[in-house]
Amino acid sequence: MDQTPRLRPGFRFQWEPVQNAHVLLYPEGMVKLNESAAAILSEIDGASTVTEIVARLEARFPEAGSLEDDVRAFIEDALQQHWIMMV
Amino acid sequence: MNATNPDTGTAAAQSNIGPPLWLLAEVTYRCPLQCPYCSNPLDFANTENELTTDEWVSVLRQGRAMGAAQLGFSGGEPLVRPDLPELIAEARHLGYYTNLITSGIGLNEAKVEAFQKAGLDHIQVSFQASDPELNNAVAGSRKAFDQKLAMARAVKAAGYPMVLNFVIHRHNIHQMNDIIELCDRLGADFVELATCQYYGWAFKNREGLMPSAHQLEVAEREVNAQRQKLADAGSMMKLIFVTPDYYEERPKACMNGWGSLFLTVAPDGTALPCHSARILPIEFPNTREMSLKSIWYDSPGFNHYRGDSWMPEPCRSCDEKGKDFGGCRCQAYMLTGNADNADPVCDKSPHHDRILAARRAADHATAGLEDLTYRNTRNSREFFRG
């Protein structure tokens, strides 16, 4: 099972200099993201599969070791929250 | 002029006051509808001199530079401002997440498309009921419902996320199932079932609007059952049911604390910690006279209820004061005559009996829709002429 996640329509991921953090913006709401959540969301582009996202993150953070479990857990959670959906 | 040249590095800006992450731009108090629970001030007709396009652009730029990320265009009905597309484009260009909060009256397909081109992120359409008869009676407009339905469909068809808002009161609270089914059919992403809070015109009409405890209990049960049904069907539609303060035993953390996250700019440029605060006997600064930064960090109005040194008992020694900040200053003012007091919603407040009396009155209320004072210019003039 290798699905392709995308942000839900109306959700926007962006850098906020004043908060010194990435945020997820949606109708009348905002979530301040920690670094790992931001790193994963930055790779969700509606074209890459979960496996590809994991591979890119492991290349970006070679010292972190295997990221498969963390990424899949985050994506599961983000799906539950309806921040993202599968293409 | 200060307002066009945001100053930098005031003393207070370096203190522990966080940035205003939410900016609410009330671009006008004008509105074609007459909802008797409008949160605008009773004397709104006394407010002329709306900020110009350039003045709004300056407010938007200053707010964004300070860290505001969420922007609401509200009113009144924001669509009556012909410069709205220009303001939306500027806001989006600055990086705001832009929300348009509208009755849908004055909207059409061409505008929906033009706003999208300008970069608008989201349109929230408000309804008054699930059927045309009640909707139009509450809105004081014969054609409102059909127009709202058409616009909700246009918003959806254009691909916006859709938030539908229903203000709930004793005359429509029996419609929960119908309302939720209507929203489901329209394909809403979020549905706000906002039980009326008693500010502005709603305070004036409280006896005629407040649901009884029994009505509220039934509604809550229906919403919960619908929520379960939606979850079972795999729906992404989220129901947000806002319960009224008057049926709580502890106050809400109003605006997440005074001057903590929210900054409202009223049509005439008056800057407020919340859209209701201009009723308070406090002098609030104006964006025409001060930079937004000085307003937020340095003005006496915004610093008035920051921290907790202003609190009298029972808040002062209360172990929950860091959680609810003593509740809502406007509610304290309206119900006790002194905005420093504990919000009477709290059962520790010596004025809590006023909330209990309002609940008892709601059990026996008989007023019909025709007995409410509708929000229009004629009625508003009564309030400032006295």
CSV table of C-alpha atoms in Angstrom, one decimal:
chain,number,residue,atom,x,y,z
A,1,MET,CA,0.0,0.0,0.0
A,2,ASP,CA,1.8,3.1,-1.2
A,3,GLN,CA,-0.5,6.1,-1.4
A,4,THR,CA,0.1,9.7,-2.4
A,5,PRO,CA,-0.9,12.3,0.2
A,6,ARG,CA,-1.8,15.9,-0.6
A,7,LEU,CA,-2.8,18.8,1.6
A,8,ARG,CA,-6.6,19.1,1.9
A,9,PRO,CA,-8.0,21.9,-0.2
A,10,GLY,CA,-8.0,25.2,1.6
A,11,PHE,CA,-5.0,24.1,3.8
A,12,ARG,CA,-1.7,26.0,3.5
A,13,PHE,CA,1.7,25.2,4.8
A,14,GLN,CA,4.0,28.2,5.2
A,15,TRP,CA,6.9,29.6,7.1
A,16,GLU,CA,6.1,32.3,9.7
A,17,PRO,CA,9.2,34.3,10.6
A,18,VAL,CA,7.7,36.0,13.6
A,19,GLN,CA,6.8,32.6,15.2
A,20,ASN,CA,10.1,31.2,13.9
A,21,ALA,CA,8.1,28.1,12.8
A,22,HIS,CA,6.2,26.5,10.0
A,23,VAL,CA,2.5,26.6,10.4
A,24,LEU,CA,-0.5,24.9,8.8
A,25,LEU,CA,-3.2,27.4,8.0
A,26,TYR,CA,-6.9,26.6,7.3
A,27,PRO,CA,-10.3,28.3,7.6
A,28,GLU,CA,-10.1,30.3,10.8
A,29,GLY,CA,-7.4,28.1,12.2
A,30,MET,CA,-3.6,27.7,12.5
A,31,VAL,CA,-1.4,24.9,13.9
A,32,LYS,CA,2.2,25.7,14.8
A,33,LEU,CA,4.3,22.8,13.7
A,34,ASN,CA,7.4,21.3,15.3
A,35,GLU,CA,10.4,20.6,13.2
A,36,SER,CA,9.7,17.0,12.3
A,37,ALA,CA,6.1,17.7,11.4
A,38,ALA,CA,7.2,20.6,9.2
A,39,ALA,CA,9.9,18.5,7.5
A,40,ILE,CA,7.3,15.8,6.6
A,41,LEU,CA,4.7,18.3,5.4
A,42,SER,CA,7.2,20.1,3.3
A,43,GLU,CA,7.6,16.9,1.3
A,44,ILE,CA,3.9,16.3,0.8
A,45,ASP,CA,3.3,17.7,-2.7
A,46,GLY,CA,0.4,15.7,-4.1
A,47,ALA,CA,2.7,13.8,-6.4
A,48,SER,CA,5.1,11.8,-4.2
A,49,THR,CA,4.2,8.5,-2.6
A,50,VAL,CA,4.7,7.8,1.1
A,51,THR,CA,7.7,5.7,0.2
A,52,GLU,CA,9.3,8.5,-1.8
A,53,ILE,CA,8.7,10.9,1.0
A,54,VAL,CA,10.4,8.6,3.5
A,55,ALA,CA,13.4,8.2,1.1
A,56,ARG,CA,13.7,12.0,0.6
A,57,LEU,CA,13.6,12.7,4.3
A,58,GLU,CA,16.1,10.0,5.1
A,59,ALA,CA,18.4,11.6,2.5
A,60,ARG,CA,17.8,15.0,4.1
A,61,PHE,CA,18.5,13.8,7.6
A,62,PRO,CA,21.0,10.9,7.2
A,63,GLU,CA,22.0,11.0,10.9
A,64,ALA,CA,18.4,10.2,11.9
A,65,GLY,CA,18.4,6.6,10.7
A,66,SER,CA,15.2,4.9,9.5
A,67,LEU,CA,12.3,7.4,9.4
A,68,GLU,CA,9.7,5.0,8.0
A,69,ASP,CA,7.7,4.5,11.2
A,70,ASP,CA,7.7,8.1,12.3
A,71,VAL,CA,6.6,9.3,8.9
A,72,ARG,CA,3.8,6.7,8.6
A,73,ALA,CA,2.6,7.6,12.1
A,74,PHE,CA,2.5,11.3,11.3
A,75,ILE,CA,0.7,10.7,8.1
A,76,GLU,CA,-1.9,8.5,9.8
A,77,ASP,CA,-2.4,11.2,12.4
A,78,ALA,CA,-2.6,14.0,9.8
A,79,LEU,CA,-5.2,11.9,7.9
A,80,GLN,CA,-7.3,11.5,11.1
A,81,GLN,CA,-7.1,15.3,11.7
A,82,HIS,CA,-8.2,15.8,8.0
A,83,TRP,CA,-5.2,18.0,7.3
A,84,ILE,CA,-4.2,15.8,4.4
A,85,MET,CA,-6.0,13.3,2.1
A,86,MET,CA,-4.9,10.7,-0.3
A,87,VAL,CA,-4.9,11.6,-4.0
B,1,MET,CA,2.2,59.9,9.9
B,2,ASN,CA,2.6,57.0,12.3
B,3,ALA,CA,0.0,54.8,10.7
B,4,THR,CA,1.9,54.5,7.4
B,5,ASN,CA,5.3,54.2,9.0
B,6,PRO,CA,5.4,51.2,11.4
B,7,ASP,CA,7.9,52.1,14.1
B,8,THR,CA,10.4,49.6,15.2
B,9,GLY,CA,11.5,48.3,18.6
B,10,THR,CA,9.4,50.0,21.2
B,11,ALA,CA,10.3,49.1,24.8
B,12,ALA,CA,7.2,46.9,25.3
B,13,ALA,CA,7.7,45.0,22.0
B,14,GLN,CA,10.7,43.3,23.7
B,15,SER,CA,8.6,42.3,26.7
B,16,ASN,CA,6.7,39.0,26.9
B,17,ILE,CA,3.6,40.2,25.0
B,18,GLY,CA,3.1,37.8,22.1
B,19,PRO,CA,2.3,39.0,18.6
B,20,PRO,CA,-1.3,39.5,17.4
B,21,LEU,CA,-1.7,36.3,15.3
B,22,TRP,CA,-5.2,37.1,14.3
B,23,LEU,CA,-6.4,40.2,12.7
B,24,LEU,CA,-10.1,40.9,12.2
B,25,ALA,CA,-10.8,43.6,9.7
B,26,GLU,CA,-14.4,44.9,10.2
B,27,VAL,CA,-14.4,46.8,7.0
B,28,THR,CA,-17.9,48.2,7.4
B,29,TYR,CA,-20.9,48.2,9.8
B,30,ARG,CA,-23.2,48.5,6.8
B,31,CYS,CA,-25.3,45.4,6.1
B,32,PRO,CA,-28.4,44.5,4.1
B,33,LEU,CA,-29.7,42.1,6.7
B,34,GLN,CA,-31.2,42.9,10.1
B,35,CYS,CA,-30.4,39.8,12.3
B,36,PRO,CA,-31.5,40.6,15.9
B,37,TYR,CA,-28.4,38.9,17.3
B,38,CYS,CA,-25.8,41.0,15.4
B,39,SER,CA,-22.6,41.5,17.4
B,40,ASN,CA,-22.1,45.0,16.1
B,41,PRO,CA,-22.6,47.8,18.6
B,42,LEU,CA,-26.2,49.0,19.1
B,43,ASP,CA,-25.2,52.5,18.0
B,44,PHE,CA,-23.3,51.3,14.9
B,45,ALA,CA,-25.2,53.9,12.8
B,46,ASN,CA,-23.2,56.5,14.8
B,47,THR,CA,-20.0,55.3,13.2
B,48,GLU,CA,-19.2,57.0,9.9
B,49,ASN,CA,-15.8,57.7,8.4
B,50,GLU,CA,-14.9,54.2,7.3
B,51,LEU,CA,-11.2,53.7,6.7
B,52,THR,CA,-10.2,54.3,3.1
B,53,THR,CA,-8.6,51.6,0.9
B,54,ASP,CA,-5.1,53.0,1.6
B,55,GLU,CA,-5.7,53.1,5.3
B,56,TRP,CA,-6.8,49.5,5.3
B,57,VAL,CA,-3.8,48.5,3.2
B,58,SER,CA,-1.6,50.2,5.8
B,59,VAL,CA,-3.3,48.3,8.6
B,60,LEU,CA,-2.9,45.0,6.7
B,61,ARG,CA,0.8,45.6,6.1
B,62,GLN,CA,1.5,46.6,9.7
B,63,GLY,CA,-0.4,43.6,11.1
B,64,ARG,CA,1.4,41.2,8.8
B,65,ALA,CA,4.8,42.6,9.7
B,66,MET,CA,3.9,42.1,13.4
B,67,GLY,CA,3.1,38.4,12.7
B,68,ALA,CA,-0.6,38.3,12.0
B,69,ALA,CA,-1.2,35.2,9.9
B,70,GLN,CA,-5.0,34.8,10.0
B,71,LEU,CA,-7.1,37.6,8.5
B,72,GLY,CA,-10.9,37.9,8.7
B,73,PHE,CA,-12.8,40.3,6.5
B,74,SER,CA,-15.9,40.9,8.4
B,75,GLY,CA,-18.5,43.6,9.1
B,76,GLY,CA,-21.4,44.4,8.8
B,77,GLU,CA,-21.4,42.8,5.4
B,78,PRO,CA,-17.9,43.2,3.9
B,79,LEU,CA,-19.2,42.8,0.4
B,80,VAL,CA,-20.6,46.3,0.4
B,81,ARG,CA,-17.1,47.6,0.2
B,82,PRO,CA,-16.3,48.0,-3.5
B,83,ASP,CA,-12.5,47.8,-2.8
B,84,LEU,CA,-12.8,44.3,-1.3
B,85,PRO,CA,-11.0,42.5,-4.2
B,86,GLU,CA,-8.2,45.0,-3.9
B,87,LEU,CA,-7.9,44.4,-0.1
B,88,ILE,CA,-8.0,40.6,-0.6
B,89,ALA,CA,-5.3,40.8,-3.2
B,90,GLU,CA,-3.1,42.9,-1.0
B,91,ALA,CA,-3.7,40.6,2.0
B,92,ARG,CA,-2.9,37.4,0.1
B,93,HIS,CA,0.2,39.0,-1.4
B,94,LEU,CA,1.4,39.8,2.1
B,95,GLY,CA,1.0,36.1,3.1
B,96,TYR,CA,-2.2,36.2,5.2
B,97,TYR,CA,-4.6,33.3,5.2
B,98,THR,CA,-7.6,35.3,4.1
B,99,ASN,CA,-11.2,34.5,5.3
B,100,LEU,CA,-14.3,36.3,4.0
B,101,ILE,CA,-17.1,36.2,6.5
B,102,THR,CA,-20.3,37.0,4.7
B,103,SER,CA,-24.0,36.7,4.7
B,104,GLY,CA,-23.8,35.9,0.9
B,105,ILE,CA,-26.0,38.8,0.1
B,106,GLY,CA,-24.4,40.8,-2.6
B,107,LEU,CA,-22.3,37.9,-3.8
B,108,ASN,CA,-22.5,36.4,-7.3
B,109,GLU,CA,-20.6,33.9,-9.3
B,110,ALA,CA,-18.4,36.6,-10.9
B,111,LYS,CA,-17.3,37.9,-7.5
B,112,VAL,CA,-16.6,34.4,-6.2
B,113,GLU,CA,-14.3,33.9,-9.2
B,114,ALA,CA,-12.7,37.4,-8.9
B,115,PHE,CA,-12.0,36.9,-5.2
B,116,GLN,CA,-10.4,33.5,-6.0
B,117,LYS,CA,-8.2,35.2,-8.6
B,118,ALA,CA,-7.2,37.8,-5.9
B,119,GLY,CA,-6.1,34.9,-3.7
B,120,LEU,CA,-9.0,34.6,-1.2
B,121,ASP,CA,-8.5,31.4,0.8
B,122,HIS,CA,-11.9,30.8,2.3
B,123,ILE,CA,-15.5,32.0,2.3
B,124,GLN,CA,-17.8,31.5,5.3
B,125,VAL,CA,-21.4,31.8,4.5
B,126,SER,CA,-23.9,32.4,7.3
B,127,PHE,CA,-27.4,31.1,7.4
B,128,GLN,CA,-30.2,31.9,9.8
B,129,ALA,CA,-32.1,28.6,9.6
B,130,SER,CA,-32.6,25.4,7.5
B,131,ASP,CA,-35.8,26.6,5.7
B,132,PRO,CA,-36.6,29.8,3.8
B,133,GLU,CA,-39.4,31.0,5.9
B,134,LEU,CA,-37.6,31.1,9.2
B,135,ASN,CA,-34.3,32.1,7.7
B,136,ASN,CA,-35.8,35.1,6.0
B,137,ALA,CA,-37.9,36.1,9.0
B,138,VAL,CA,-34.7,36.2,11.2
B,139,ALA,CA,-32.6,38.0,8.6
B,140,GLY,CA,-35.4,40.5,7.9
B,141,SER,CA,-35.1,39.9,4.1
B,142,ARG,CA,-37.5,38.0,1.8
B,143,LYS,CA,-35.0,36.7,-0.7
B,144,ALA,CA,-32.0,35.9,1.6
B,145,PHE,CA,-32.3,32.1,1.8
B,146,ASP,CA,-32.4,31.3,-1.9
B,147,GLN,CA,-29.4,33.6,-2.4
B,148,LYS,CA,-27.5,32.0,0.4
B,149,LEU,CA,-28.1,28.5,-1.1
B,150,ALA,CA,-27.0,29.6,-4.5
B,151,MET,CA,-23.9,31.2,-3.1
B,152,ALA,CA,-23.0,28.2,-1.0
B,153,ARG,CA,-23.2,26.1,-4.1
B,154,ALA,CA,-21.0,28.7,-6.0
B,155,VAL,CA,-18.4,28.7,-3.3
B,156,LYS,CA,-18.3,24.9,-3.3
B,157,ALA,CA,-18.1,24.7,-7.1
B,158,ALA,CA,-15.2,27.2,-7.2
B,159,GLY,CA,-13.2,24.8,-4.9
B,160,TYR,CA,-13.0,26.8,-1.8
B,161,PRO,CA,-13.1,25.0,1.6
B,162,MET,CA,-16.6,25.7,2.8
B,163,VAL,CA,-17.6,26.8,6.3
B,164,LEU,CA,-21.3,27.3,7.0
B,165,ASN,CA,-22.3,29.2,10.0
B,166,PHE,CA,-25.6,29.1,11.8
B,167,VAL,CA,-26.3,31.2,14.8
B,168,ILE,CA,-28.5,29.1,17.0
B,169,HIS,CA,-31.2,30.5,19.3
B,170,ARG,CA,-34.6,29.5,20.8
B,171,HIS,CA,-36.4,29.9,17.4
B,172,ASN,CA,-34.2,27.6,15.3
B,173,ILE,CA,-32.6,25.3,17.9
B,174,HIS,CA,-35.2,22.6,17.0
B,175,GLN,CA,-33.8,22.4,13.5
B,176,MET,CA,-30.4,20.8,14.3
B,177,ASN,CA,-31.0,17.7,12.2
B,178,ASP,CA,-32.4,19.6,9.2
B,179,ILE,CA,-29.5,22.1,9.4
B,180,ILE,CA,-26.8,19.4,9.5
B,181,GLU,CA,-28.5,17.5,6.7
B,182,LEU,CA,-28.6,20.7,4.6
B,183,CYS,CA,-24.9,21.3,5.2
B,184,ASP,CA,-24.1,17.7,4.3
B,185,ARG,CA,-26.0,18.1,1.0
B,186,LEU,CA,-24.1,21.3,0.3
B,187,GLY,CA,-20.8,19.6,0.9
B,188,ALA,CA,-19.6,21.8,3.8
B,189,ASP,CA,-16.2,21.1,5.3
B,190,PHE,CA,-16.9,22.8,8.6
B,191,VAL,CA,-20.2,23.7,10.2
B,192,GLU,CA,-20.4,26.1,13.0
B,193,LEU,CA,-23.5,25.8,15.1
B,194,ALA,CA,-22.9,28.8,17.2
B,195,THR,CA,-25.4,29.2,20.0
B,196,CYS,CA,-26.0,32.9,20.4
B,197,GLN,CA,-23.7,34.8,22.7
B,198,TYR,CA,-25.2,37.8,24.3
B,199,TYR,CA,-23.4,40.9,23.0
B,200,GLY,CA,-24.5,43.8,21.0
B,201,TRP,CA,-28.0,43.3,19.6
B,202,ALA,CA,-28.2,39.8,21.1
B,203,PHE,CA,-27.8,41.2,24.6
B,204,LYS,CA,-30.7,43.6,23.9
B,205,ASN,CA,-32.8,40.7,22.6
B,206,ARG,CA,-31.5,38.1,25.1
B,207,GLU,CA,-34.9,37.1,26.5
B,208,GLY,CA,-36.3,36.5,23.1
B,209,LEU,CA,-33.3,34.5,21.9
B,210,MET,CA,-31.9,32.4,24.7
B,211,PRO,CA,-32.8,28.7,24.5
B,212,SER,CA,-34.1,26.9,27.6
B,213,ALA,CA,-31.9,24.3,29.3
B,214,HIS,CA,-34.1,21.6,27.9
B,215,GLN,CA,-33.9,22.9,24.3
B,216,LEU,CA,-30.1,23.0,24.6
B,217,GLU,CA,-29.9,19.4,26.0
B,218,VAL,CA,-32.0,18.1,23.1
B,219,ALA,CA,-29.9,20.0,20.5
B,220,GLU,CA,-26.6,18.8,22.0
B,221,ARG,CA,-27.9,15.2,21.9
B,222,GLU,CA,-28.9,15.6,18.2
B,223,VAL,CA,-25.6,17.1,17.3
B,224,ASN,CA,-23.7,14.3,18.9
B,225,ALA,CA,-25.8,11.6,17.2
B,226,GLN,CA,-25.2,13.4,13.8
B,227,ARG,CA,-21.5,13.6,14.5
B,228,GLN,CA,-21.4,9.8,15.1
B,229,LYS,CA,-23.4,9.3,11.9
B,230,LEU,CA,-21.0,11.4,9.9
B,231,ALA,CA,-18.0,9.6,11.3
B,232,ASP,CA,-19.5,6.2,10.5
B,233,ALA,CA,-20.1,7.4,6.9
B,234,GLY,CA,-16.4,8.5,6.6
B,235,SER,CA,-17.5,12.1,6.1
B,236,MET,CA,-14.9,14.9,6.5
B,237,MET,CA,-17.5,17.4,7.6
B,238,LYS,CA,-16.7,18.7,11.0
B,239,LEU,CA,-19.5,20.0,13.3
B,240,ILE,CA,-18.5,22.7,15.8
B,241,PHE,CA,-21.2,23.2,18.4
B,242,VAL,CA,-20.6,26.3,20.5
B,243,THR,CA,-22.5,26.1,23.7
B,244,PRO,CA,-23.7,29.4,25.3
B,245,ASP,CA,-21.7,30.8,28.2
B,246,TYR,CA,-25.0,31.2,30.1
B,247,TYR,CA,-25.2,27.5,30.6
B,248,GLU,CA,-21.6,27.1,31.9
B,249,GLU,CA,-20.4,27.1,35.5
B,250,ARG,CA,-17.0,28.5,34.5
B,251,PRO,CA,-16.2,31.3,32.2
B,252,LYS,CA,-14.5,30.9,28.8
B,253,ALA,CA,-11.0,32.1,28.3
B,254,CYS,CA,-12.3,35.0,26.3
B,255,MET,CA,-10.2,35.8,23.2
B,256,ASN,CA,-7.6,33.5,24.8
B,257,GLY,CA,-6.8,36.4,27.1
B,258,TRP,CA,-7.1,40.2,26.5
B,259,GLY,CA,-4.6,41.5,24.0
B,260,SER,CA,-3.0,38.0,23.7
B,261,LEU,CA,-3.7,36.9,20.1
B,262,PHE,CA,-6.6,38.9,18.6
B,263,LEU,CA,-6.7,42.3,17.2
B,264,THR,CA,-9.9,43.8,15.7
B,265,VAL,CA,-9.9,46.9,13.7
B,266,ALA,CA,-13.4,48.5,13.5
B,267,PRO,CA,-14.7,50.3,10.4
B,268,ASP,CA,-13.6,53.7,11.7
B,269,GLY,CA,-10.1,52.5,12.5
B,270,THR,CA,-10.7,51.9,16.3
B,271,ALA,CA,-8.5,49.1,17.4
B,272,LEU,CA,-10.0,46.6,19.9
B,273,PRO,CA,-9.0,43.5,21.7
B,274,CYS,CA,-12.3,41.9,20.6
B,275,HIS,CA,-15.1,43.1,18.4
B,276,SER,CA,-17.4,43.8,21.3
B,277,ALA,CA,-15.0,45.7,23.5
B,278,ARG,CA,-16.0,49.2,22.3
B,279,ILE,CA,-18.9,49.0,24.7
B,280,LEU,CA,-16.4,49.2,27.6
B,281,PRO,CA,-15.7,52.5,29.4
B,282,ILE,CA,-12.1,52.3,28.1
B,283,GLU,CA,-10.4,54.5,25.6
B,284,PHE,CA,-9.3,52.5,22.6
B,285,PRO,CA,-6.7,53.8,20.1
B,286,ASN,CA,-7.3,54.4,16.5
B,287,THR,CA,-5.1,53.2,13.6
B,288,ARG,CA,-5.4,56.7,12.1
B,289,GLU,CA,-3.5,58.1,15.0
B,290,MET,CA,-1.1,55.4,16.1
B,291,SER,CA,1.0,52.7,14.6
B,292,LEU,CA,-0.5,49.2,15.0
B,293,LYS,CA,2.7,48.3,16.9
B,294,SER,CA,2.2,51.1,19.5
B,295,ILE,CA,-1.4,50.2,19.7
B,296,TRP,CA,-0.7,46.5,20.5
B,297,TYR,CA,2.2,46.8,22.8
B,298,ASP,CA,2.0,50.3,24.3
B,299,SER,CA,-1.6,51.6,24.4
B,300,PRO,CA,-3.4,51.8,27.7
B,301,GLY,CA,-6.5,50.3,26.1
B,302,PHE,CA,-4.6,47.1,25.1
B,303,ASN,CA,-2.6,46.9,28.3
B,304,HIS,CA,-5.7,47.4,30.5
B,305,TYR,CA,-6.5,43.8,31.2
B,306,ARG,CA,-3.2,42.1,30.4
B,307,GLY,CA,-1.7,40.0,33.2
B,308,ASP,CA,-3.7,39.6,36.4
B,309,SER,CA,-2.8,42.5,38.7
B,310,TRP,CA,-6.2,44.2,37.7
B,311,MET,CA,-8.2,41.3,39.1
B,312,PRO,CA,-10.4,41.7,42.2
B,313,GLU,CA,-11.7,38.8,44.2
B,314,PRO,CA,-12.8,36.1,43.6
B,315,CYS,CA,-10.5,36.0,40.6
B,316,ARG,CA,-7.4,37.3,42.4
B,317,SER,CA,-6.9,34.3,44.6
B,318,CYS,CA,-8.5,31.8,42.2
B,319,ASP,CA,-6.3,28.9,41.1
B,320,GLU,CA,-8.1,28.9,37.7
B,321,LYS,CA,-7.2,32.5,36.8
B,322,GLY,CA,-4.4,31.5,34.6
B,323,LYS,CA,-6.8,29.3,32.6
B,324,ASP,CA,-9.8,31.5,32.0
B,325,PHE,CA,-8.4,35.0,32.8
B,326,GLY,CA,-11.6,35.8,34.8
B,327,GLY,CA,-13.7,35.3,31.7
B,328,CYS,CA,-15.2,38.0,29.5
B,329,ARG,CA,-14.7,41.7,30.4
B,330,CYS,CA,-17.7,42.7,28.3
B,331,GLN,CA,-20.0,40.2,30.0
B,332,ALA,CA,-18.8,41.4,33.4
B,333,TYR,CA,-19.5,45.0,32.4
B,334,MET,CA,-23.0,44.3,30.9
B,335,LEU,CA,-24.1,42.2,33.8
B,336,THR,CA,-22.5,43.9,36.8
B,337,GLY,CA,-21.7,47.4,35.6
B,338,ASN,CA,-18.0,47.0,36.3
B,339,ALA,CA,-15.7,45.4,33.7
B,340,ASP,CA,-13.1,44.4,36.4
B,341,ASN,CA,-15.5,42.0,38.0
B,342,ALA,CA,-15.4,38.2,37.5
B,343,ASP,CA,-17.5,37.1,34.6
B,344,PRO,CA,-20.8,36.3,36.2
B,345,VAL,CA,-20.9,33.0,34.3
B,346,CYS,CA,-18.6,31.7,36.9
B,347,ASP,CA,-20.4,30.2,39.9
B,348,LYS,CA,-17.8,31.7,42.2
B,349,SER,CA,-19.0,35.2,41.1
B,350,PRO,CA,-21.1,37.1,43.6
B,351,HIS,CA,-23.2,38.1,40.6
B,352,HIS,CA,-23.8,34.5,39.3
B,353,ASP,CA,-27.5,34.9,40.3
B,354,ARG,CA,-28.0,37.1,37.2
B,355,ILE,CA,-27.1,34.2,35.0
B,356,LEU,CA,-29.4,31.9,36.9
B,357,ALA,CA,-32.2,34.4,36.5
B,358,ALA,CA,-31.6,34.5,32.8
B,359,ARG,CA,-31.8,30.7,32.7
B,360,ARG,CA,-35.1,30.7,34.6
B,361,ALA,CA,-36.5,33.4,32.3
B,362,ALA,CA,-35.5,31.2,29.3
B,363,ASP,CA,-37.6,28.4,30.7
B,364,HIS,CA,-40.7,30.6,30.6
B,365,ALA,CA,-40.1,32.9,27.6
B,366,THR,CA,-42.9,33.4,25.2
B,367,ALA,CA,-41.6,36.1,22.9
B,368,GLY,CA,-42.0,35.5,19.2
B,369,LEU,CA,-39.7,36.7,16.4
B,370,GLU,CA,-41.9,39.7,16.0
B,371,ASP,CA,-41.1,40.9,19.5
B,372,LEU,CA,-37.3,41.2,18.8
B,373,THR,CA,-35.5,44.4,18.1
B,374,TYR,CA,-34.1,44.0,14.6
B,375,ARG,CA,-30.6,45.4,13.7
B,376,ASN,CA,-31.2,48.2,11.3
B,377,THR,CA,-30.2,51.9,11.0
B,378,ARG,CA,-33.6,53.1,12.3
B,379,ASN,CA,-33.4,51.1,15.5
B,380,SER,CA,-29.7,51.9,15.9
B,381,ARG,CA,-30.3,55.7,15.8
B,382,GLU,CA,-32.7,55.2,18.8
B,383,PHE,CA,-29.7,54.0,20.8
B,384,PHE,CA,-27.4,57.0,20.3
B,385,ARG,CA,-30.1,59.6,20.3
B,386,GLY,CA,-31.2,58.1,23.6
